[in-house]
CSV table of C-alpha atoms in Angstrom, one decimal:
chain,number,residue,atom,x,y,z
V,226,MET,CA,3.7,8.6,23.4
V,227,ARG,CA,2.1,5.2,23.5
V,228,LEU,CA,-0.6,4.1,25.9
V,229,ARG,CA,-0.3,0.3,25.4
V,230,SER,CA,-3.1,-1.8,26.8
V,231,LEU,CA,-3.2,-5.5,27.5
V,232,ALA,CA,-6.0,-5.8,24.9
V,233,LEU,CA,-3.8,-4.1,22.3
V,234,VAL,CA,-0.9,-6.5,23.1
V,235,ALA,CA,-3.2,-9.5,22.7
V,236,ALA,CA,-4.6,-8.2,19.5
V,237,GLY,CA,-1.2,-7.4,18.1
V,238,ALA,CA,0.0,-11.0,18.8
V,239,ALA,CA,-2.6,-12.2,16.3
V,240,VAL,CA,-1.1,-10.0,13.6
V,241,LEU,CA,1.5,-11.6,11.3
V,242,LEU,CA,4.8,-9.9,11.5
V,243,PRO,CA,5.4,-7.9,8.4
V,244,ALA,CA,8.5,-8.9,6.4
V,245,THR,CA,10.0,-5.4,6.8
V,246,PHE,CA,10.4,-5.7,10.5
V,247,ALA,CA,13.3,-7.2,12.4
V,248,ALA,CA,13.3,-10.7,14.0
V,249,ALA,CA,12.1,-11.0,17.5
V,250,ASP,CA,15.4,-11.7,19.2
V,251,PRO,CA,19.1,-11.6,18.2
V,252,ASP,CA,21.0,-14.8,17.6
V,253,PRO,CA,22.6,-15.6,20.9
V,254,THR,CA,25.6,-17.2,19.1
V,255,ALA,CA,26.2,-14.1,17.0
V,256,PRO,CA,29.0,-11.6,17.9
V,257,ALA,CA,28.0,-8.8,20.2
V,258,VAL,CA,27.0,-5.6,18.3
V,259,GLY,CA,27.2,-2.4,20.2
V,260,GLU,CA,28.4,1.2,20.1
V,261,GLY,CA,31.4,2.9,21.8
V,262,THR,CA,34.1,1.3,23.9
V,263,VAL,CA,32.3,0.4,27.1
V,264,ARG,CA,31.1,-3.2,27.6
V,265,ALA,CA,27.5,-3.9,28.6
V,266,ALA,CA,28.7,-6.1,31.5
V,267,ASP,CA,30.7,-3.3,33.0
V,268,LEU,CA,27.8,-0.8,32.9
V,269,LEU,CA,25.4,-3.4,34.3
V,270,ALA,CA,27.8,-4.1,37.2
V,271,LYS,CA,27.6,-0.4,38.2
V,272,VAL,CA,23.8,-0.4,38.3
V,273,ARG,CA,23.3,-3.7,40.2
V,274,ASP,CA,21.9,-2.0,43.3
V,275,CYS,CA,18.9,0.4,43.3
V,276,VAL,CA,18.7,3.5,45.4
V,277,PRO,CA,15.2,4.8,44.4
V,278,VAL,CA,14.9,8.5,43.3
V,279,SER,CA,11.2,8.0,42.3
V,280,LYS,CA,8.5,8.4,44.9
V,281,GLY,CA,6.8,5.3,43.6
V,282,ARG,CA,6.9,2.6,41.0
V,283,TYR,CA,5.9,2.3,37.4
V,284,ARG,CA,3.9,-0.3,35.3
V,285,THR,CA,5.4,-1.7,32.2
V,286,ASP,CA,2.0,-1.8,30.5
V,287,GLU,CA,-1.6,-0.8,31.3
V,288,GLY,CA,-3.1,-3.3,33.7
V,289,THR,CA,0.2,-4.7,35.1
V,290,ARG,CA,1.4,-4.2,38.6
V,291,ALA,CA,3.6,-1.2,39.4
V,292,ARG,CA,7.0,-2.6,40.2
V,293,ILE,CA,9.6,-0.6,38.4
V,294,PRO,CA,11.5,2.1,40.4
V,295,VAL,CA,13.7,4.8,38.9
V,296,CYS,CA,17.0,4.5,40.6
V,297,GLY,CA,19.9,6.9,41.1
V,298,ALA,CA,23.7,6.6,41.2
V,299,PRO,CA,26.4,9.3,40.9
V,300,GLY,CA,25.8,11.1,37.6
V,301,VAL,CA,23.0,8.9,36.3
V,302,VAL,CA,19.4,7.6,36.8
V,303,PHE,CA,18.4,4.2,35.6
V,304,TRP,CA,15.6,1.7,35.4
V,305,LYS,CA,15.3,-1.9,34.4
V,306,ALA,CA,12.1,-2.7,32.4
V,307,ASP,CA,10.7,-4.0,29.1
V,308,MET,CA,10.8,-2.2,25.8
V,309,ASP,CA,7.7,-1.2,24.0
V,310,ILE,CA,8.1,0.3,20.5
V,311,ASP,CA,7.5,4.0,19.9
V,312,CYS,CA,7.0,4.7,16.2
V,313,ASP,CA,5.8,8.2,16.8
V,314,GLY,CA,7.1,11.3,15.1
V,315,ARG,CA,7.8,12.2,11.5
V,316,PRO,CA,6.0,9.6,9.3
V,317,GLY,CA,8.1,7.3,7.2
V,318,ASP,CA,7.8,4.1,5.3
V,319,LEU,CA,7.7,2.0,8.5
V,320,CYS,CA,6.4,4.3,11.2
V,321,ASN,CA,3.0,5.6,10.1
V,322,GLY,CA,-0.7,5.2,10.7
V,323,ARG,CA,-0.9,2.1,8.5
V,324,ASN,CA,1.6,0.1,10.4
V,325,ASP,CA,1.0,1.5,13.9
V,326,PRO,CA,-2.7,1.8,15.1
V,327,THR,CA,-1.6,4.2,17.9
V,328,PHE,CA,0.7,6.3,15.7
V,329,SER,CA,1.1,10.0,16.5
V,330,ALA,CA,2.9,12.3,14.1
V,331,ALA,CA,4.3,14.3,17.1
V,332,THR,CA,7.1,13.8,19.6
V,333,ALA,CA,7.6,15.8,22.8
V,334,PHE,CA,10.9,17.2,21.5
V,335,ARG,CA,11.8,18.4,18.0
V,336,GLN,CA,14.8,18.6,15.8
V,337,THR,CA,16.7,21.9,15.4
V,338,ASP,CA,14.8,22.6,12.2
V,339,GLY,CA,11.5,22.4,14.0
V,340,ARG,CA,10.4,19.0,12.6
V,341,TYR,CA,9.4,16.2,14.9
V,342,LEU,CA,11.9,13.4,15.5
V,343,SER,CA,12.0,10.3,13.3
V,344,ALA,CA,11.5,7.1,15.3
V,345,GLU,CA,12.6,5.1,12.2
V,346,THR,CA,16.1,6.6,12.0
V,347,LEU,CA,16.9,8.1,15.4
V,348,PRO,CA,17.5,6.0,18.5
V,349,TYR,CA,15.6,7.7,21.2
V,350,VAL,CA,14.1,6.7,24.6
V,351,VAL,CA,10.7,7.7,26.0
V,352,VAL,CA,10.5,8.9,29.6
V,353,PRO,CA,7.2,9.1,31.6
V,354,ALA,CA,5.6,12.5,31.7
V,355,PRO,CA,6.3,14.4,35.0
V,356,SER,CA,4.0,13.2,37.8
V,357,ASP,CA,4.0,12.8,41.6
V,358,VAL,CA,5.8,9.5,41.0
V,359,TRP,CA,8.9,11.1,39.3
V,360,ASP,CA,9.7,14.3,37.4
V,361,HIS,CA,12.7,13.6,35.2
V,362,ARG,CA,13.5,17.3,35.0
V,363,ASP,CA,14.4,17.2,38.7
V,364,GLN,CA,17.2,14.8,38.0
V,365,GLY,CA,18.7,16.8,35.2
V,366,ILE,CA,17.0,14.7,32.4
V,367,GLY,CA,15.3,16.3,29.5
V,368,GLY,CA,15.0,16.3,25.7
V,369,GLY,CA,18.4,15.4,24.2
V,370,SER,CA,19.8,13.8,27.3
V,371,VAL,CA,22.0,10.8,26.6
V,372,VAL,CA,20.9,7.3,27.5
V,373,ALA,CA,22.8,4.1,27.3
V,374,VAL,CA,20.3,1.3,26.5
V,375,ILE,CA,21.5,-2.2,27.3
V,376,TYR,CA,20.0,-5.5,26.1
V,377,ARG,CA,21.9,-8.7,26.6
V,378,ASP,CA,25.5,-7.9,25.7
V,379,ARG,CA,24.7,-4.9,23.5
V,380,VAL,CA,25.0,-1.2,24.3
V,381,GLN,CA,23.1,1.3,22.2
V,382,TYR,CA,23.3,5.1,22.8
V,383,ALA,CA,20.2,7.1,22.4
V,384,VAL,CA,18.7,10.5,23.4
V,385,VAL,CA,15.6,11.3,25.4
V,386,GLY,CA,13.2,12.1,22.5
V,387,ASP,CA,9.6,11.7,23.7
V,388,THR,CA,7.4,11.5,26.8
V,389,GLY,CA,4.8,8.8,27.6
V,390,PRO,CA,2.1,8.0,30.1
V,391,ARG,CA,2.6,9.2,33.6
V,392,ARG,CA,2.4,5.7,35.1
V,393,ILE,CA,4.2,3.6,32.5
V,394,ILE,CA,7.9,3.1,31.8
V,395,GLY,CA,10.0,1.1,29.3
V,396,GLU,CA,9.7,2.4,25.7
V,397,ALA,CA,12.1,3.4,22.9
V,398,SER,CA,12.0,4.2,19.3
V,399,TYR,CA,11.9,1.8,16.4
V,400,ALA,CA,15.6,2.6,15.6
V,401,THR,CA,16.7,1.8,19.1
V,402,ALA,CA,15.0,-1.6,19.1
V,403,LYS,CA,16.3,-2.5,15.7
V,404,ALA,CA,19.9,-1.6,16.7
V,405,LEU,CA,19.6,-3.9,19.7
V,406,GLY,CA,18.2,-6.8,17.7
V,407,ILE,CA,14.7,-6.5,19.3
V,408,SER,CA,11.7,-6.8,17.0
V,409,ALA,CA,10.8,-3.2,16.1
V,410,ASP,CA,7.2,-4.0,14.9
V,411,PRO,CA,5.0,-1.3,16.6
V,412,ARG,CA,2.1,-3.8,16.7
V,413,ASN,CA,3.6,-6.7,18.5
V,414,GLY,CA,7.4,-6.1,18.7
V,415,GLY,CA,9.5,-5.2,21.7
V,416,THR,CA,10.6,-7.4,24.6
V,417,ALA,CA,8.9,-8.1,27.9
V,418,THR,CA,12.0,-7.8,30.0
V,419,GLY,CA,15.7,-7.5,30.2
V,420,VAL,CA,16.4,-3.9,29.1
V,421,THR,CA,18.4,-1.5,31.2
V,422,TYR,CA,18.2,2.3,30.6
V,423,ILE,CA,21.0,4.5,32.0
V,424,ALA,CA,20.3,8.2,31.6
V,425,PHE,CA,23.2,10.6,32.2
V,426,ARG,CA,22.2,13.6,34.3
V,427,ASN,CA,22.7,17.1,32.9
V,428,SER,CA,23.8,15.8,29.5
V,429,ARG,CA,22.5,17.1,26.2
V,430,VAL,CA,23.2,16.2,22.6
V,431,GLU,CA,23.1,19.1,20.2
V,432,PRO,CA,21.7,18.8,17.7
V,433,ILE,CA,19.3,16.3,19.2
V,434,GLU,CA,19.0,14.5,15.8
V,435,SER,CA,22.7,13.7,15.6
V,436,HIS,CA,23.1,10.1,16.5
V,437,ALA,CA,26.9,10.4,16.0
V,438,ALA,CA,27.0,13.1,18.6
V,439,ALA,CA,25.0,10.9,21.0
V,440,VAL,CA,27.4,8.0,20.5
V,441,ALA,CA,30.5,10.2,21.1
V,442,GLU,CA,29.0,11.9,24.2
V,443,GLY,CA,27.5,8.7,25.5
V,444,ASP,CA,30.8,6.8,25.3
V,445,ARG,CA,32.6,9.7,27.1
V,446,LEU,CA,30.0,9.8,29.9
V,447,ALA,CA,29.9,6.0,30.2
V,448,ARG,CA,33.7,5.8,30.6
V,449,ARG,CA,33.5,8.6,33.2
V,450,PHE,CA,30.7,6.8,35.1
V,451,LEU,CA,32.7,3.6,35.2
V,452,ARG,CA,35.7,5.5,36.5
V,453,ASP,CA,34.0,7.9,39.0
V,454,GLY,CA,30.5,6.6,39.6
């Protein structure tokens, strides 16, 4: 539930990257790492054109111009944005108040045992809180919905696990960023562009904390989207 300001971004840039966090970008010569059987290029080809379902556009950060629409296609909604790092939820060795100045111990959705989600271990995506711009619930998107997150040639499956500011889009958990080879440092990690989020309508992973279930369901829905979408 991060409200990231330009001042915070600038301040974070001056902080040395802790050794425990991942490198800023993957090695472009390294083999592609991803989940499931669907290629990133095939999914990206299906979301090349945008038919907006949002009534307006979102900012990627506070103080930036609103230019990101939420788009629709058969069975999915999608957006192309940056990735800010959400370290919120159950505190751990990496996601806590010491490493993240805007840390919150809560997430909008909880595990089946009632505890908040763990950004360190669970790949999840943050959607904007409902507003007059867009209400994700109207498109069949909610806690536990499956999202294919694409960066370069990598596909990572995640769930909707948190909500953020009403006017900002483009955020995912520490675990999501790390799996995609993006710096997961909550102070100055993330990437400024190049991330595509494809959320599958009326999908739900149970239990929400099962990443294996998200991968299995995500791969099934992605193959169906390529076939029927």
